[in-house]
mmCIF file of C-alpha atoms in Angstrom:
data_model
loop_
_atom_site.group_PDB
_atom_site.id
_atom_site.type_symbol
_atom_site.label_atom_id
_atom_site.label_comp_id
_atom_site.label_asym_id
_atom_site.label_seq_id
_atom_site.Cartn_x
_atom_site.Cartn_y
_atom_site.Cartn_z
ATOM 1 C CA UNK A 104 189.118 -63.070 54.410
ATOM 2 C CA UNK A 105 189.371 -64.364 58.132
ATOM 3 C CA UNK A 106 191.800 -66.986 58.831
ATOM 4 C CA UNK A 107 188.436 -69.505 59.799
ATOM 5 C CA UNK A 108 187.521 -69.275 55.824
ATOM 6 C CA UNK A 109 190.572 -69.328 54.405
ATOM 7 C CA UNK A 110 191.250 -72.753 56.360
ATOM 8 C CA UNK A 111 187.576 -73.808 54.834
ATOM 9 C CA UNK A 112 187.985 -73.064 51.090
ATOM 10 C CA UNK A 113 189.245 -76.293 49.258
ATOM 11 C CA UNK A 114 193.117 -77.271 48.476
ATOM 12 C CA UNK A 115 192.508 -76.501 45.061
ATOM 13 C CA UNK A 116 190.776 -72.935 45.745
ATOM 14 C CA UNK A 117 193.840 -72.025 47.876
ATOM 15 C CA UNK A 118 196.175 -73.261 45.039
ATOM 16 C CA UNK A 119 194.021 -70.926 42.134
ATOM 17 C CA UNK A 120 194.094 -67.952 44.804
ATOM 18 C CA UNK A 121 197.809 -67.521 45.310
ATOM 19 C CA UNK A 122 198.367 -68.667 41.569
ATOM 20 C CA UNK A 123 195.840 -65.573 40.956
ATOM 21 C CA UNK A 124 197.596 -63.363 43.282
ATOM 22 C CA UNK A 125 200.854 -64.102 41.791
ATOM 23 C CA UNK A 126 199.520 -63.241 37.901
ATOM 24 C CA UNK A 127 198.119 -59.835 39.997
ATOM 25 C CA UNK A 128 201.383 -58.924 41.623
ATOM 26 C CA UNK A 129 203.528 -59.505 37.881
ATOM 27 C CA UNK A 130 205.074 -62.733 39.613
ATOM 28 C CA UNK A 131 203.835 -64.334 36.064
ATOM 29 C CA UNK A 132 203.127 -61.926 33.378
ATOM 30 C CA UNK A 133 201.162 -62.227 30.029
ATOM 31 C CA UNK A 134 202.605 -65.012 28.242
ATOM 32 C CA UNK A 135 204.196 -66.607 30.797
ATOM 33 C CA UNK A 136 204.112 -70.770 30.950
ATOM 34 C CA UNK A 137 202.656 -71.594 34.448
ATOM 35 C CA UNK A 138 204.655 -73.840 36.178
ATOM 36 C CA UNK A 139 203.911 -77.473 35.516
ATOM 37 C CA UNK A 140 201.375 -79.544 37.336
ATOM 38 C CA UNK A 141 204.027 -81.518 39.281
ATOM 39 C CA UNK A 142 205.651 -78.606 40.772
ATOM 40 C CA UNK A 143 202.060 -76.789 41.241
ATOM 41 C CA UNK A 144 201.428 -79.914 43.482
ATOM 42 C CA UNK A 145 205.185 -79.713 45.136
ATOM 43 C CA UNK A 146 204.733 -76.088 45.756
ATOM 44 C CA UNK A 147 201.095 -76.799 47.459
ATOM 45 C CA UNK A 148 201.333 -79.988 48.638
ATOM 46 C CA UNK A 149 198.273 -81.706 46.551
ATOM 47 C CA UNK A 150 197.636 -83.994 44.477
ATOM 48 C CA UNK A 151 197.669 -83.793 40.682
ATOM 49 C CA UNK A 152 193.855 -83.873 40.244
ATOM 50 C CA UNK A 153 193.774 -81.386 43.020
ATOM 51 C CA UNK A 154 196.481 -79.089 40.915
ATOM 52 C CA UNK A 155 194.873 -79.758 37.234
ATOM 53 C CA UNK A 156 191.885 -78.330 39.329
ATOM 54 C CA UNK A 157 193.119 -75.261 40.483
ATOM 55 C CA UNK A 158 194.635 -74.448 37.166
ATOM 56 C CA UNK A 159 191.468 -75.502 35.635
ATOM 57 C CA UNK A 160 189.313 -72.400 37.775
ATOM 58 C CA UNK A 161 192.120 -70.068 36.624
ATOM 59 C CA UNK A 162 191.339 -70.990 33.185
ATOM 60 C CA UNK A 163 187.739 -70.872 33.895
ATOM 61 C CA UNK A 164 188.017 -67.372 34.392
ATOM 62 C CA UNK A 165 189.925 -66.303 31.572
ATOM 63 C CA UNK A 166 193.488 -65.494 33.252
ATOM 64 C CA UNK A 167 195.195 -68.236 31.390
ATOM 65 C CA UNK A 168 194.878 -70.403 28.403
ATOM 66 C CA UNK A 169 196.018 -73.831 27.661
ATOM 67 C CA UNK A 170 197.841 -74.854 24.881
ATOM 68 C CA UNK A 171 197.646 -78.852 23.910
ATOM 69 C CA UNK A 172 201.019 -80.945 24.371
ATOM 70 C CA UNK A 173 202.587 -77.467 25.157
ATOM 71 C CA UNK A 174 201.449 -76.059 28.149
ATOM 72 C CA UNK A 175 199.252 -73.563 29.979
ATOM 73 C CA UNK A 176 200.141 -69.272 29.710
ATOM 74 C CA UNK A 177 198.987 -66.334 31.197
ATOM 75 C CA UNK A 178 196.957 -64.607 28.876
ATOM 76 C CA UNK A 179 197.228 -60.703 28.480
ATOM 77 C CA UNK A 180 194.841 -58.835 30.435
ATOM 78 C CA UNK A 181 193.707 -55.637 28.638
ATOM 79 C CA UNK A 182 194.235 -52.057 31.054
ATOM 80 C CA UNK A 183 191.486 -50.989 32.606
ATOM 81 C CA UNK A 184 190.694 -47.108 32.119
ATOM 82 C CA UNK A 185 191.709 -44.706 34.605
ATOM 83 C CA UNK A 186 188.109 -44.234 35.045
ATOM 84 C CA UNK A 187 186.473 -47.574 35.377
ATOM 85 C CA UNK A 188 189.179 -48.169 37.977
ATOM 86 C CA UNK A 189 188.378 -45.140 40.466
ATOM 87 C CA UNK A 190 185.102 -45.753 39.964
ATOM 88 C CA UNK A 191 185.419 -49.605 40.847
ATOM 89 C CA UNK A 192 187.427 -48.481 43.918
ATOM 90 C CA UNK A 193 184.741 -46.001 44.864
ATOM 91 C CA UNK A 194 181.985 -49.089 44.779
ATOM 92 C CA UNK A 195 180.034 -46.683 41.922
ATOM 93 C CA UNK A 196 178.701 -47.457 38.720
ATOM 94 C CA UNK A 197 180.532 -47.473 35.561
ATOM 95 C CA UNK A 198 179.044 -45.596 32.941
ATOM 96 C CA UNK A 199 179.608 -46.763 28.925
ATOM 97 C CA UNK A 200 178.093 -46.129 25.901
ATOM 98 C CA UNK A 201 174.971 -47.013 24.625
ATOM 99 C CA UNK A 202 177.448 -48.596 21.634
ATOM 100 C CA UNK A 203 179.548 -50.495 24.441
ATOM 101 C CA UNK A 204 176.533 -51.292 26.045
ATOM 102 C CA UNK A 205 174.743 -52.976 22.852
ATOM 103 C CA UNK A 206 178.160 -54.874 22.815
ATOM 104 C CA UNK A 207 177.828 -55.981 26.089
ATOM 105 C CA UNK A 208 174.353 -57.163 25.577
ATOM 106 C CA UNK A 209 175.674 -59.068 22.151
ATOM 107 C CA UNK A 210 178.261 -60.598 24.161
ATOM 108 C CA UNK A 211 175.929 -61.886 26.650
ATOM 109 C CA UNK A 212 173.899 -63.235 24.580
ATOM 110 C CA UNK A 213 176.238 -65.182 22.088
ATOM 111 C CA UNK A 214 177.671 -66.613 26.219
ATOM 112 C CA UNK A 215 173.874 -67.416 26.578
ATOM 113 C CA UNK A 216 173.570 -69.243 22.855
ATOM 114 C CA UNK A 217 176.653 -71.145 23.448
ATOM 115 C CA UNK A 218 175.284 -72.320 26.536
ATOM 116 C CA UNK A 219 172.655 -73.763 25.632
ATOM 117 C CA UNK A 220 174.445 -75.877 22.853
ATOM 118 C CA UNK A 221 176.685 -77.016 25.581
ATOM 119 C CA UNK A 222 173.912 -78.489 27.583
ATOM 120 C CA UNK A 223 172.418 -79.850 24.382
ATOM 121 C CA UNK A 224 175.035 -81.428 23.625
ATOM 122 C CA UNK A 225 175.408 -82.412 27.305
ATOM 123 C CA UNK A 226 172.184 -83.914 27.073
ATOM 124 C CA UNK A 227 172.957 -85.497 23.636
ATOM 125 C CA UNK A 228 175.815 -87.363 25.624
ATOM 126 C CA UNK A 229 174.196 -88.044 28.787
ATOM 127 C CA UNK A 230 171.725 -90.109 26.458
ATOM 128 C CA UNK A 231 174.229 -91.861 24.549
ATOM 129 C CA UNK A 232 176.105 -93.029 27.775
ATOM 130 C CA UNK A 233 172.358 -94.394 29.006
ATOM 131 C CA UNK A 234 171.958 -96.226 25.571
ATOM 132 C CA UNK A 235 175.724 -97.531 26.111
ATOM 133 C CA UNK A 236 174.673 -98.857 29.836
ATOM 134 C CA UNK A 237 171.782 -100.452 28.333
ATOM 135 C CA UNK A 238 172.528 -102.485 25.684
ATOM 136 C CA UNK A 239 175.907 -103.581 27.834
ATOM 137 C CA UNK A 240 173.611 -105.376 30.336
#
């Protein structure tokens, strides 16, 4: 990344990257705490909506997990085989199974059910907030 984009991408996208690079390098391992919000924003130099952020896109893509009142933890990353790796190197294809792959579709498309419950229910609340705002005028 040049130096020009890295100056563009957003406080908290700077924070997630080197939090990300420092789960990649074994700086924090699986089952690690992360460090709490008030020293992510210390170490950074942002503020604590900025940090919750950052922790939040880590989160978001599955490299940690929180735990309520106790904190948020590296979660364990599973190996990838020898062979998906070269061939992710290489830029190729991976082959799998036609098992793995009807697993892959399955996942998918529970991701796409649950989706669409979310933004039902999103909708659900979007309408009760409107009826709220109504009858308060």
């Amino acid at each position: 990344m040049s130096r020009r984009n890295d100056e563009e991408r957003a406080p908290y996208q700077k924070a997630a990257d080197a939090m990300r690079h420092d789960i990649a390098e074994g700086r924090l391992k699986a089952g690690d705490k992360l460090p709490a919000l008030s020293e992510i924003e210390k170490r950074f130099g942002i503020a604590n909506m900025t940090a919750r952020s950052a922790v939040r896109v880590l989160r978001d893509e599955g490299l940690v997990y929180a735990v309520q009142g106790v904190g948020t933890f590296v979660r364990a990353m599973p190996e990838p085989e020898p062979a998906v790796e070269q061939a992710e190197s290489a830029g190729g294809t991976v082959e799998v199974s036609a098992a793995d792959f009807a697993k892959i579709v399955d996942l998918v498309t529970g991701f796409e059910a649950q989706l669409k419950q979310l933004r039902e229910e999103q909708e659900r609340l979007r309408q009760q907030v409107a009826r709220y705002e109504q009858n308060a005028r």
